[in-house]
Amino acid sequence: MTAAEPPPAAPYVAPQDPRYAQLIQPPAPRRSRALGRVALLLSLIATAGASIVLAIALGAIGAGVGPRLETLSPTSGLEVLTPVRDWVLVGEIATWAGTVLGLWALVQGIVAVARDRGRGPAIAAIVIAALGPLVVAAAAIAGTMSGIAASVAP
């Protein structure tokens, strides 16, 4: 070294070939899968929970209203449901809660797939949330029919 040359700047970094720069980069931190798992949990609660509660409520409504079905006239109104109004409220709350949770699960599942944060559970959540209305409708029909059948059986 001559007196005219400045010393190298500290810290000295060796020159790197850009082709190998990716090999020496640390791996990206693993993303949390919680977003997809929460979406799956929400879709299961929305589908199974709403189906079970709605089937029970509609079974009780069918059992309470079933004996009066023969005496209904075209002028009859909603007063037929008066004896089972508590079960009507339970069924309505189950329907709305299932709808809100199902839509939440569907949107959160789509976001989780797009951001790759629990892609497997998120895809399952999307499928379950999309099929949820069909499952709830089948449970509602089964609950209503079983309640009416139980009310007219001797």
PDB file of C-alpha atoms in Angstrom:
ATOM      1  CA  MET A   1       0.000   0.000   0.000  1.00  0.00           C
ATOM      2  CA  THR A   2       1.201   3.368  -0.857  1.00  0.00           C
ATOM      3  CA  ALA A   3       0.464   6.454   1.090  1.00  0.00           C
ATOM      4  CA  ALA A   4      -1.826   7.782  -1.663  1.00  0.00           C
ATOM      5  CA  GLU A   5      -4.261   4.804  -1.579  1.00  0.00           C
ATOM      6  CA  PRO A   6      -7.037   4.982   0.987  1.00  0.00           C
ATOM      7  CA  PRO A   7      -7.568   1.896   3.104  1.00  0.00           C
ATOM      8  CA  PRO A   8     -10.529  -0.352   2.173  1.00  0.00           C
ATOM      9  CA  ALA A   9     -13.832   0.618   3.717  1.00  0.00           C
ATOM     10  CA  ALA A  10     -14.834  -1.482   6.686  1.00  0.00           C
ATOM     11  CA  PRO A  11     -16.497  -3.924   6.659  1.00  0.00           C
ATOM     12  CA  TYR A  12     -15.221  -5.314   3.428  1.00  0.00           C
ATOM     13  CA  VAL A  13     -17.734  -7.361   1.369  1.00  0.00           C
ATOM     14  CA  ALA A  14     -16.318  -9.729  -1.179  1.00  0.00           C
ATOM     15  CA  PRO A  15     -17.680  -9.327  -4.697  1.00  0.00           C
ATOM     16  CA  GLN A  16     -20.527 -11.708  -5.462  1.00  0.00           C
ATOM     17  CA  ASP A  17     -21.631 -13.270  -8.678  1.00  0.00           C
ATOM     18  CA  PRO A  18     -25.323 -12.336  -9.133  1.00  0.00           C
ATOM     19  CA  ARG A  19     -26.084 -15.844 -10.409  1.00  0.00           C
ATOM     20  CA  TYR A  20     -25.353 -17.261  -6.953  1.00  0.00           C
ATOM     21  CA  ALA A  21     -26.915 -14.491  -4.887  1.00  0.00           C
ATOM     22  CA  GLN A  22     -30.127 -16.501  -4.387  1.00  0.00           C
ATOM     23  CA  LEU A  23     -28.204 -19.437  -2.999  1.00  0.00           C
ATOM     24  CA  ILE A  24     -26.734 -17.440  -0.157  1.00  0.00           C
ATOM     25  CA  GLN A  25     -29.981 -15.672   0.800  1.00  0.00           C
ATOM     26  CA  PRO A  26     -31.587 -16.998   3.964  1.00  0.00           C
ATOM     27  CA  PRO A  27     -34.879 -18.811   3.381  1.00  0.00           C
ATOM     28  CA  ALA A  28     -38.028 -16.773   3.758  1.00  0.00           C
ATOM     29  CA  PRO A  29     -39.767 -17.208   7.100  1.00  0.00           C
ATOM     30  CA  ARG A  30     -42.584 -19.736   7.056  1.00  0.00           C
ATOM     31  CA  ARG A  31     -45.995 -18.115   6.870  1.00  0.00           C
ATOM     32  CA  SER A  32     -48.610 -18.872   9.478  1.00  0.00           C
ATOM     33  CA  ARG A  33     -51.408 -21.220   8.442  1.00  0.00           C
ATOM     34  CA  ALA A  34     -53.786 -19.728  10.988  1.00  0.00           C
ATOM     35  CA  LEU A  35     -55.833 -17.772   8.423  1.00  0.00           C
ATOM     36  CA  GLY A  36     -56.831 -20.924   6.540  1.00  0.00           C
ATOM     37  CA  ARG A  37     -57.456 -22.890   9.730  1.00  0.00           C
ATOM     38  CA  VAL A  38     -59.739 -20.210  11.148  1.00  0.00           C
ATOM     39  CA  ALA A  39     -61.665 -20.133   7.862  1.00  0.00           C
ATOM     40  CA  LEU A  40     -62.086 -23.912   8.032  1.00  0.00           C
ATOM     41  CA  LEU A  41     -63.289 -23.746  11.627  1.00  0.00           C
ATOM     42  CA  LEU A  42     -65.781 -20.992  10.760  1.00  0.00           C
ATOM     43  CA  SER A  43     -67.143 -22.934   7.793  1.00  0.00           C
ATOM     44  CA  LEU A  44     -67.613 -26.058   9.910  1.00  0.00           C
ATOM     45  CA  ILE A  45     -69.400 -24.109  12.642  1.00  0.00           C
ATOM     46  CA  ALA A  46     -71.576 -22.356  10.072  1.00  0.00           C
ATOM     47  CA  THR A  47     -72.530 -25.513   8.214  1.00  0.00           C
ATOM     48  CA  ALA A  48     -72.789 -28.098  10.985  1.00  0.00           C
ATOM     49  CA  GLY A  49     -73.918 -25.761  13.748  1.00  0.00           C
ATOM     50  CA  ALA A  50     -76.627 -24.050  11.739  1.00  0.00           C
ATOM     51  CA  SER A  51     -77.821 -27.398  10.352  1.00  0.00           C
ATOM     52  CA  ILE A  52     -78.155 -29.030  13.747  1.00  0.00           C
ATOM     53  CA  VAL A  53     -79.778 -26.074  15.508  1.00  0.00           C
ATOM     54  CA  LEU A  54     -82.129 -25.376  12.606  1.00  0.00           C
ATOM     55  CA  ALA A  55     -83.168 -29.037  12.300  1.00  0.00           C
ATOM     56  CA  ILE A  56     -83.970 -29.169  16.024  1.00  0.00           C
ATOM     57  CA  ALA A  57     -85.901 -25.884  15.918  1.00  0.00           C
ATOM     58  CA  LEU A  58     -87.878 -26.844  12.826  1.00  0.00           C
ATOM     59  CA  GLY A  59     -88.605 -30.266  14.309  1.00  0.00           C
ATOM     60  CA  ALA A  60     -90.115 -28.574  17.355  1.00  0.00           C
ATOM     61  CA  ILE A  61     -92.040 -26.146  15.132  1.00  0.00           C
ATOM     62  CA  GLY A  62     -93.364 -29.028  13.034  1.00  0.00           C
ATOM     63  CA  ALA A  63     -94.407 -30.926  16.158  1.00  0.00           C
ATOM     64  CA  GLY A  64     -96.160 -27.832  17.549  1.00  0.00           C
ATOM     65  CA  VAL A  65     -97.915 -26.824  14.353  1.00  0.00           C
ATOM     66  CA  GLY A  66     -98.504 -30.301  12.895  1.00  0.00           C
ATOM     67  CA  PRO A  67    -101.879 -31.001  14.542  1.00  0.00           C
ATOM     68  CA  ARG A  68    -103.258 -27.688  13.216  1.00  0.00           C
ATOM     69  CA  LEU A  69    -102.268 -28.256   9.594  1.00  0.00           C
ATOM     70  CA  GLU A  70    -105.593 -29.964   8.807  1.00  0.00           C
ATOM     71  CA  THR A  71    -107.606 -26.990  10.039  1.00  0.00           C
ATOM     72  CA  LEU A  72    -105.691 -24.284   8.171  1.00  0.00           C
ATOM     73  CA  SER A  73    -107.672 -22.117   5.796  1.00  0.00           C
ATOM     74  CA  PRO A  74    -106.488 -19.764   3.077  1.00  0.00           C
ATOM     75  CA  THR A  75    -107.164 -16.843   5.423  1.00  0.00           C
ATOM     76  CA  SER A  76    -104.959 -18.248   8.195  1.00  0.00           C
ATOM     77  CA  GLY A  77    -101.940 -16.132   8.963  1.00  0.00           C
ATOM     78  CA  LEU A  78     -98.838 -16.372  11.052  1.00  0.00           C
ATOM     79  CA  GLU A  79    -100.888 -16.726  14.227  1.00  0.00           C
ATOM     80  CA  VAL A  80    -100.502 -20.455  13.682  1.00  0.00           C
ATOM     81  CA  LEU A  81     -96.898 -20.086  14.832  1.00  0.00           C
ATOM     82  CA  THR A  82     -97.799 -18.357  18.101  1.00  0.00           C
ATOM     83  CA  PRO A  83     -97.431 -21.468  20.308  1.00  0.00           C
ATOM     84  CA  VAL A  84     -93.932 -22.125  18.920  1.00  0.00           C
ATOM     85  CA  ARG A  85     -92.672 -18.550  18.612  1.00  0.00           C
ATOM     86  CA  ASP A  86     -89.621 -19.315  20.784  1.00  0.00           C
ATOM     87  CA  TRP A  87     -88.538 -22.042  18.369  1.00  0.00           C
ATOM     88  CA  VAL A  88     -89.180 -19.723  15.423  1.00  0.00           C
ATOM     89  CA  LEU A  89     -86.775 -17.226  16.987  1.00  0.00           C
ATOM     90  CA  VAL A  90     -84.155 -19.949  17.568  1.00  0.00           C
ATOM     91  CA  GLY A  91     -84.477 -21.059  13.938  1.00  0.00           C
ATOM     92  CA  GLU A  92     -84.163 -17.515  12.662  1.00  0.00           C
ATOM     93  CA  ILE A  93     -81.086 -16.806  14.768  1.00  0.00           C
ATOM     94  CA  ALA A  94     -79.491 -20.067  13.615  1.00  0.00           C
ATOM     95  CA  THR A  95     -80.179 -19.190   9.994  1.00  0.00           C
ATOM     96  CA  TRP A  96     -78.728 -15.687  10.204  1.00  0.00           C
ATOM     97  CA  ALA A  97     -75.735 -16.747  12.296  1.00  0.00           C
ATOM     98  CA  GLY A  98     -74.979 -19.561   9.852  1.00  0.00           C
ATOM     99  CA  THR A  99     -75.263 -17.164   6.925  1.00  0.00           C
ATOM    100  CA  VAL A 100     -72.918 -14.597   8.445  1.00  0.00           C
ATOM    101  CA  LEU A 101     -70.345 -17.183   9.556  1.00  0.00           C
ATOM    102  CA  GLY A 102     -70.527 -18.966   6.203  1.00  0.00           C
ATOM    103  CA  LEU A 103     -69.910 -15.784   4.233  1.00  0.00           C
ATOM    104  CA  TRP A 104     -67.090 -14.837   6.592  1.00  0.00           C
ATOM    105  CA  ALA A 105     -65.517 -18.272   6.132  1.00  0.00           C
ATOM    106  CA  LEU A 106     -65.870 -18.053   2.360  1.00  0.00           C
ATOM    107  CA  VAL A 107     -64.209 -14.639   2.134  1.00  0.00           C
ATOM    108  CA  GLN A 108     -61.476 -15.530   4.626  1.00  0.00           C
ATOM    109  CA  GLY A 109     -60.810 -18.772   2.769  1.00  0.00           C
ATOM    110  CA  ILE A 110     -60.389 -16.913  -0.505  1.00  0.00           C
ATOM    111  CA  VAL A 111     -58.004 -14.452   1.147  1.00  0.00           C
ATOM    112  CA  ALA A 112     -56.021 -17.314   2.711  1.00  0.00           C
ATOM    113  CA  VAL A 113     -55.669 -19.053  -0.662  1.00  0.00           C
ATOM    114  CA  ALA A 114     -54.599 -15.832  -2.359  1.00  0.00           C
ATOM    115  CA  ARG A 115     -51.977 -15.072   0.275  1.00  0.00           C
ATOM    116  CA  ASP A 116     -50.851 -18.707   0.651  1.00  0.00           C
ATOM    117  CA  ARG A 117     -51.555 -18.760   4.363  1.00  0.00           C
ATOM    118  CA  GLY A 118     -52.976 -22.193   5.006  1.00  0.00           C
ATOM    119  CA  ARG A 119     -53.956 -23.037   1.464  1.00  0.00           C
ATOM    120  CA  GLY A 120     -55.172 -26.601   2.154  1.00  0.00           C
ATOM    121  CA  PRO A 121     -57.535 -25.746   5.013  1.00  0.00           C
ATOM    122  CA  ALA A 122     -58.655 -22.637   3.124  1.00  0.00           C
ATOM    123  CA  ILE A 123     -59.684 -24.657   0.066  1.00  0.00           C
ATOM    124  CA  ALA A 124     -61.613 -27.024   2.332  1.00  0.00           C
ATOM    125  CA  ALA A 125     -63.261 -23.997   3.970  1.00  0.00           C
ATOM    126  CA  ILE A 126     -64.322 -22.605   0.593  1.00  0.00           C
ATOM    127  CA  VAL A 127     -65.857 -25.925  -0.458  1.00  0.00           C
ATOM    128  CA  ILE A 128     -67.658 -26.430   2.863  1.00  0.00           C
ATOM    129  CA  ALA A 129     -68.926 -22.841   2.947  1.00  0.00           C
ATOM    130  CA  ALA A 130     -70.150 -23.111  -0.648  1.00  0.00           C
ATOM    131  CA  LEU A 131     -71.982 -26.393   0.033  1.00  0.00           C
ATOM    132  CA  GLY A 132     -73.265 -25.180   3.409  1.00  0.00           C
ATOM    133  CA  PRO A 133     -76.613 -23.833   2.155  1.00  0.00           C
ATOM    134  CA  LEU A 134     -77.418 -27.194   0.579  1.00  0.00           C
ATOM    135  CA  VAL A 135     -76.594 -29.035   3.804  1.00  0.00           C
ATOM    136  CA  VAL A 136     -78.652 -26.579   5.874  1.00  0.00           C
ATOM    137  CA  ALA A 137     -81.610 -26.874   3.480  1.00  0.00           C
ATOM    138  CA  ALA A 138     -81.522 -30.675   3.670  1.00  0.00           C
ATOM    139  CA  ALA A 139     -81.354 -30.535   7.474  1.00  0.00           C
ATOM    140  CA  ALA A 140     -84.246 -28.051   7.537  1.00  0.00           C
ATOM    141  CA  ILE A 141     -86.437 -30.281   5.394  1.00  0.00           C
ATOM    142  CA  ALA A 142     -85.554 -33.352   7.451  1.00  0.00           C
ATOM    143  CA  GLY A 143     -86.223 -31.540  10.729  1.00  0.00           C
ATOM    144  CA  THR A 144     -89.551 -30.158   9.579  1.00  0.00           C
ATOM    145  CA  MET A 145     -90.753 -33.465   8.190  1.00  0.00           C
ATOM    146  CA  SER A 146     -89.710 -35.401  11.276  1.00  0.00           C
ATOM    147  CA  GLY A 147     -91.481 -32.882  13.522  1.00  0.00           C
ATOM    148  CA  ILE A 148     -94.705 -33.040  11.507  1.00  0.00           C
ATOM    149  CA  ALA A 149     -94.537 -36.831  11.334  1.00  0.00           C
ATOM    150  CA  ALA A 150     -94.043 -37.041  15.097  1.00  0.00           C
ATOM    151  CA  SER A 151     -97.038 -34.773  15.729  1.00  0.00           C
ATOM    152  CA  VAL A 152     -99.531 -36.840  13.748  1.00  0.00           C
ATOM    153  CA  ALA A 153     -98.272 -40.246  14.862  1.00  0.00           C
ATOM    154  CA  PRO A 154    -100.502 -41.945  17.456  1.00  0.00           C
TER     155      PRO A 154
END
